[in-house]
Tab-separated table of C-alpha atoms in Angstrom:
chain	number	residue	atom	x	y	z
A	1	UNK	CA	95.458	60.483	-85.460
A	2	UNK	CA	97.793	58.730	-83.543
A	3	UNK	CA	97.811	55.087	-83.980
A	4	UNK	CA	97.630	53.333	-80.475
A	5	UNK	CA	101.007	51.782	-79.555
A	6	UNK	CA	100.634	47.759	-80.065
A	7	UNK	CA	100.674	45.739	-76.720
A	8	UNK	CA	103.845	44.796	-75.345
A	9	UNK	CA	104.606	41.006	-76.225
A	10	UNK	CA	106.729	38.527	-74.516
A	11	UNK	CA	109.286	38.715	-77.483
A	12	UNK	CA	109.707	42.592	-76.838
A	13	UNK	CA	110.241	41.568	-73.212
A	14	UNK	CA	112.610	39.196	-73.639
A	15	UNK	CA	114.958	41.709	-76.218
A	16	UNK	CA	114.930	43.818	-74.035
A	17	UNK	CA	115.883	41.367	-71.144
A	18	UNK	CA	118.485	40.277	-73.249
A	19	UNK	CA	119.958	44.109	-74.280
A	20	UNK	CA	120.145	44.659	-70.433
A	21	UNK	CA	121.771	41.312	-69.192
A	22	UNK	CA	124.397	41.921	-72.040
A	23	UNK	CA	125.595	45.931	-70.851
A	24	UNK	CA	125.695	44.308	-67.877
A	25	UNK	CA	128.981	42.836	-68.848
A	26	UNK	CA	128.567	40.320	-66.128
A	27	UNK	CA	129.640	42.295	-63.355
A	28	UNK	CA	127.347	41.203	-60.373
A	29	UNK	CA	125.208	43.864	-58.401
A	30	UNK	CA	123.848	43.224	-55.303
A	31	UNK	CA	120.620	45.490	-56.521
A	32	UNK	CA	119.207	45.670	-59.991
A	33	UNK	CA	118.612	49.223	-61.489
A	34	UNK	CA	115.746	50.842	-59.878
A	35	UNK	CA	113.890	51.413	-63.357
A	36	UNK	CA	114.534	48.291	-64.773
A	37	UNK	CA	112.826	49.057	-68.085
A	38	UNK	CA	111.117	45.263	-68.658
A	39	UNK	CA	109.825	45.787	-65.372
A	40	UNK	CA	107.381	48.532	-66.239
A	41	UNK	CA	105.990	49.822	-63.093
A	42	UNK	CA	109.466	50.051	-61.818
A	43	UNK	CA	109.921	53.048	-64.284
A	44	UNK	CA	107.215	54.739	-62.929
A	45	UNK	CA	107.189	54.290	-59.254
A	46	UNK	CA	111.276	53.913	-58.887
A	47	UNK	CA	112.461	57.269	-56.376
A	48	UNK	CA	114.025	60.185	-58.551
A	49	UNK	CA	115.197	62.182	-55.746
A	50	UNK	CA	118.597	62.042	-53.790
A	51	UNK	CA	118.590	60.116	-50.125
A	52	UNK	CA	117.356	62.840	-47.244
A	53	UNK	CA	119.820	62.610	-44.219
A	54	UNK	CA	118.313	62.005	-40.974
A	55	UNK	CA	119.957	64.902	-39.194
A	56	UNK	CA	118.709	63.177	-35.331
A	57	UNK	CA	119.730	59.111	-35.973
A	58	UNK	CA	118.150	58.363	-32.195
A	59	UNK	CA	114.915	60.132	-33.745
A	60	UNK	CA	114.705	56.990	-36.055
A	61	UNK	CA	114.595	54.298	-33.272
A	62	UNK	CA	111.366	56.341	-32.363
A	63	UNK	CA	109.449	54.397	-35.581
A	64	UNK	CA	111.631	51.118	-34.773
A	65	UNK	CA	109.247	47.883	-34.614
A	66	UNK	CA	107.764	48.293	-30.920
A	67	UNK	CA	106.853	44.541	-29.632
A	68	UNK	CA	108.211	42.111	-27.034
A	69	UNK	CA	108.898	38.564	-27.138
A	70	UNK	CA	105.774	37.590	-26.246
A	71	UNK	CA	103.749	39.452	-28.647
A	72	UNK	CA	105.068	36.803	-31.557
A	73	UNK	CA	103.718	33.584	-30.896
A	74	UNK	CA	104.334	30.348	-32.750
A	75	UNK	CA	100.811	30.407	-34.817
A	76	UNK	CA	102.204	33.624	-36.548
A	77	UNK	CA	104.470	31.306	-38.305
A	78	UNK	CA	102.093	28.584	-38.881
A	79	UNK	CA	99.896	30.027	-41.986
A	80	UNK	CA	97.800	26.768	-42.162
A	81	UNK	CA	96.684	26.708	-38.543
A	82	UNK	CA	95.815	30.754	-38.290
A	83	UNK	CA	91.899	29.656	-39.348
A	84	UNK	CA	89.335	26.985	-38.256
A	85	UNK	CA	89.651	24.742	-41.653
A	86	UNK	CA	92.687	23.146	-43.695
A	87	UNK	CA	94.172	25.821	-46.162
A	88	UNK	CA	93.846	24.230	-49.399
A	89	UNK	CA	97.377	23.147	-51.654
A	90	UNK	CA	100.716	21.799	-50.815
A	91	UNK	CA	101.854	22.094	-47.306
A	92	UNK	CA	105.605	23.542	-47.123
A	93	UNK	CA	107.875	24.455	-44.490
A	94	UNK	CA	110.475	26.962	-44.910
A	95	UNK	CA	113.391	27.226	-43.018
A	96	UNK	CA	116.363	29.488	-43.154
A	97	UNK	CA	118.775	31.448	-41.703
A	98	UNK	CA	119.401	35.393	-41.540
A	99	UNK	CA	123.197	36.258	-41.602
A	100	UNK	CA	125.458	39.239	-41.829
A	101	UNK	CA	128.585	39.718	-44.515
A	102	UNK	CA	130.666	37.651	-42.376
A	103	UNK	CA	127.966	34.689	-41.763
A	104	UNK	CA	127.416	35.399	-38.080
A	105	UNK	CA	123.605	34.673	-37.128
A	106	UNK	CA	121.396	38.033	-36.979
A	107	UNK	CA	119.581	37.411	-33.707
A	108	UNK	CA	115.901	38.591	-32.643
A	109	UNK	CA	115.248	39.903	-35.684
A	110	UNK	CA	111.615	40.279	-36.975
A	111	UNK	CA	111.033	38.759	-40.358
A	112	UNK	CA	107.172	38.861	-41.818
A	113	UNK	CA	106.175	36.903	-45.114
A	114	UNK	CA	103.228	37.596	-47.318
A	115	UNK	CA	102.074	35.177	-50.133
A	116	UNK	CA	99.207	34.054	-52.944
A	117	UNK	CA	97.318	30.928	-51.943
A	118	UNK	CA	97.732	28.197	-53.451
A	119	UNK	CA	95.659	29.094	-56.741
A	120	UNK	CA	98.149	31.965	-57.138
A	121	UNK	CA	95.595	34.840	-55.574
A	122	UNK	CA	96.250	37.579	-52.802
A	123	UNK	CA	93.702	38.119	-49.810
A	124	UNK	CA	93.941	41.979	-51.289
A	125	UNK	CA	91.258	44.369	-52.426
A	126	UNK	CA	93.403	45.162	-55.546
A	127	UNK	CA	93.665	41.412	-56.737
A	128	UNK	CA	91.149	40.895	-59.022
A	129	UNK	CA	92.688	37.786	-60.631
A	130	UNK	CA	89.754	35.212	-61.335
A	131	UNK	CA	91.410	32.648	-58.941
A	132	UNK	CA	89.281	31.698	-55.722
A	133	UNK	CA	89.809	32.711	-52.735
A	134	UNK	CA	90.486	30.217	-49.660
A	135	UNK	CA	88.708	31.401	-46.599
A	136	UNK	CA	91.455	29.451	-44.108
A	137	UNK	CA	94.370	30.655	-45.967
A	138	UNK	CA	95.198	34.539	-45.234
A	139	UNK	CA	98.601	34.561	-46.553
A	140	UNK	CA	100.855	36.470	-44.151
A	141	UNK	CA	103.481	35.265	-41.007
A	142	UNK	CA	105.920	36.667	-38.941
A	143	UNK	CA	108.730	35.177	-36.581
A	144	UNK	CA	111.522	36.167	-34.389
A	145	UNK	CA	115.080	34.538	-35.475
A	146	UNK	CA	116.633	32.493	-32.552
A	147	UNK	CA	120.147	32.842	-31.367
A	148	UNK	CA	121.344	31.082	-34.301
A	149	UNK	CA	119.432	33.423	-36.351
A	150	UNK	CA	117.387	30.711	-37.432
A	151	UNK	CA	113.621	31.575	-39.035
A	152	UNK	CA	110.915	29.017	-39.515
A	153	UNK	CA	107.794	28.877	-40.962
A	154	UNK	CA	104.732	26.512	-42.335
A	155	UNK	CA	102.262	27.764	-44.458
A	156	UNK	CA	101.076	26.693	-48.614
A	157	UNK	CA	103.257	26.633	-51.427
A	158	UNK	CA	101.848	29.545	-53.785
A	159	UNK	CA	100.847	29.835	-56.978
A	160	UNK	CA	101.720	32.007	-60.040
A	161	UNK	CA	99.629	34.541	-61.505
A	162	UNK	CA	99.140	36.746	-64.035
A	163	UNK	CA	99.676	40.428	-63.860
A	164	UNK	CA	99.671	42.959	-66.644
A	165	UNK	CA	103.110	43.991	-67.025
A	166	UNK	CA	102.953	42.662	-70.962
A	167	UNK	CA	100.886	40.389	-72.752
A	168	UNK	CA	100.712	36.735	-71.037
A	169	UNK	CA	102.807	38.006	-68.044
A	170	UNK	CA	103.008	35.584	-65.206
A	171	UNK	CA	104.743	35.515	-61.908
A	172	UNK	CA	106.528	32.534	-60.670
A	173	UNK	CA	105.403	31.237	-57.629
A	174	UNK	CA	107.048	32.862	-55.065
A	175	UNK	CA	107.034	34.078	-50.900
A	176	UNK	CA	107.936	37.607	-50.264
A	177	UNK	CA	109.835	38.095	-47.090
A	178	UNK	CA	110.407	41.337	-44.865
A	179	UNK	CA	113.486	41.612	-42.501
A	180	UNK	CA	113.134	44.770	-40.041
A	181	UNK	CA	116.314	45.664	-38.587
A	182	UNK	CA	116.318	47.655	-35.789
A	183	UNK	CA	113.875	50.176	-37.092
A	184	UNK	CA	111.659	50.496	-39.827
A	185	UNK	CA	113.743	52.720	-41.938
A	186	UNK	CA	116.290	49.659	-42.042
A	187	UNK	CA	113.697	47.338	-43.797
A	188	UNK	CA	114.348	45.349	-46.138
A	189	UNK	CA	112.070	43.074	-48.481
A	190	UNK	CA	112.951	40.523	-50.891
A	191	UNK	CA	111.282	37.446	-52.392
A	192	UNK	CA	111.947	33.522	-52.171
A	193	UNK	CA	111.326	31.498	-55.073
A	194	UNK	CA	110.981	27.563	-56.084
A	195	UNK	CA	113.257	25.780	-57.650
A	196	UNK	CA	112.637	24.397	-61.291
A	197	UNK	CA	109.982	26.987	-62.103
A	198	UNK	CA	110.020	27.514	-65.800
A	199	UNK	CA	108.401	30.875	-65.413
A	200	UNK	CA	112.066	32.229	-64.476
A	201	UNK	CA	112.963	32.892	-67.885
A	202	UNK	CA	109.479	34.895	-68.746
A	203	UNK	CA	109.708	37.354	-65.720
A	204	UNK	CA	111.069	40.525	-65.294
A	205	UNK	CA	111.214	40.496	-61.817
A	206	UNK	CA	113.294	37.825	-61.259
A	207	UNK	CA	115.734	39.016	-64.292
A	208	UNK	CA	115.984	42.543	-63.121
A	209	UNK	CA	118.602	41.231	-61.238
A	210	UNK	CA	121.326	40.749	-63.706
A	211	UNK	CA	123.907	38.482	-62.268
A	212	UNK	CA	123.206	34.808	-62.846
A	213	UNK	CA	124.656	33.937	-59.402
A	214	UNK	CA	122.845	36.406	-57.529
A	215	UNK	CA	119.479	35.108	-59.202
A	216	UNK	CA	120.188	31.663	-57.838
A	217	UNK	CA	120.432	32.539	-54.369
A	218	UNK	CA	117.128	33.785	-54.566
A	219	UNK	CA	115.727	30.430	-55.308
A	220	UNK	CA	115.130	28.084	-52.316
A	221	UNK	CA	116.639	24.624	-52.373
A	222	UNK	CA	114.625	21.565	-51.604
A	223	UNK	CA	115.715	20.093	-48.443
A	224	UNK	CA	114.400	16.536	-47.728
A	225	UNK	CA	115.698	16.692	-43.985
A	226	UNK	CA	113.171	19.566	-43.469
A	227	UNK	CA	110.240	17.514	-44.946
A	228	UNK	CA	107.764	16.366	-42.320
A	229	UNK	CA	106.564	12.628	-42.952
A	230	UNK	CA	103.215	12.789	-44.003
A	231	UNK	CA	102.737	16.831	-43.209
A	232	UNK	CA	104.822	18.857	-45.659
A	233	UNK	CA	107.511	19.466	-48.127
A	234	UNK	CA	110.783	21.318	-46.479
A	235	UNK	CA	112.848	24.147	-48.381
A	236	UNK	CA	115.836	25.981	-46.987
A	237	UNK	CA	116.891	29.607	-48.183
A	238	UNK	CA	119.292	31.893	-46.102
A	239	UNK	CA	119.125	35.820	-46.040
A	240	UNK	CA	122.273	37.259	-46.693
A	241	UNK	CA	122.097	41.140	-45.529
A	242	UNK	CA	125.221	42.738	-47.097
A	243	UNK	CA	128.586	41.567	-49.125
A	244	UNK	CA	129.277	39.520	-51.589
A	245	UNK	CA	126.987	37.048	-51.352
A	246	UNK	CA	123.993	39.313	-50.098
A	247	UNK	CA	120.724	38.300	-50.950
A	248	UNK	CA	118.760	40.695	-53.347
A	249	UNK	CA	116.799	43.152	-52.070
A	250	UNK	CA	113.776	45.631	-53.595
A	251	UNK	CA	115.798	48.462	-52.940
A	252	UNK	CA	113.745	51.673	-53.318
A	253	UNK	CA	110.774	50.014	-55.335
């Protein structure tokens, strides 16, 4: 009888990450490998077939986001006011700009966010983390960028949560961001983290970005000018769509 495979420990993951970072030779890449072994589920679900070329480019417009300016309201961008009661947790304001590779603003862009609540739990049927749900916090929002490419959200700082990648695996606090472009086929997804999180070194999702400078671009900066007196702490985080300073996106995952 084959003995059972021992569970992966943090030490096992750390060794794998260190080896892969060394193999990168310090070369910056905007996207990590699609099958980054320490991030176990990426090995199972990353795309293995070549991309399918679009024969009729105009047909992609049929799958584009169909909405008008009036369909996205101010309430959508304030996740603390979407229910009758006040959500629990630290209220924060997150603002930034969506920019192209030349630093020009991307106007009228649909930006979506989703996140765990202050206890580190998502309002999702597959999240069985034994942390409390908040009846006054759904954890999803959206807005349109203005003429300067600016977006703004008011929300609750999410909590860290466990996941089953390996023994004692915890994800740092983060907010998922989605930028749609002009069609659903152009959608880009990324994550914003919070400064000085002690879990950074233990997270294979963040560590899959092997270049340290690119990892740092995923961390929002505390901005006291964005903090609202007696209301919320402010964080600034820009999304750069391409080029040498591009924000890492979850390509093909």
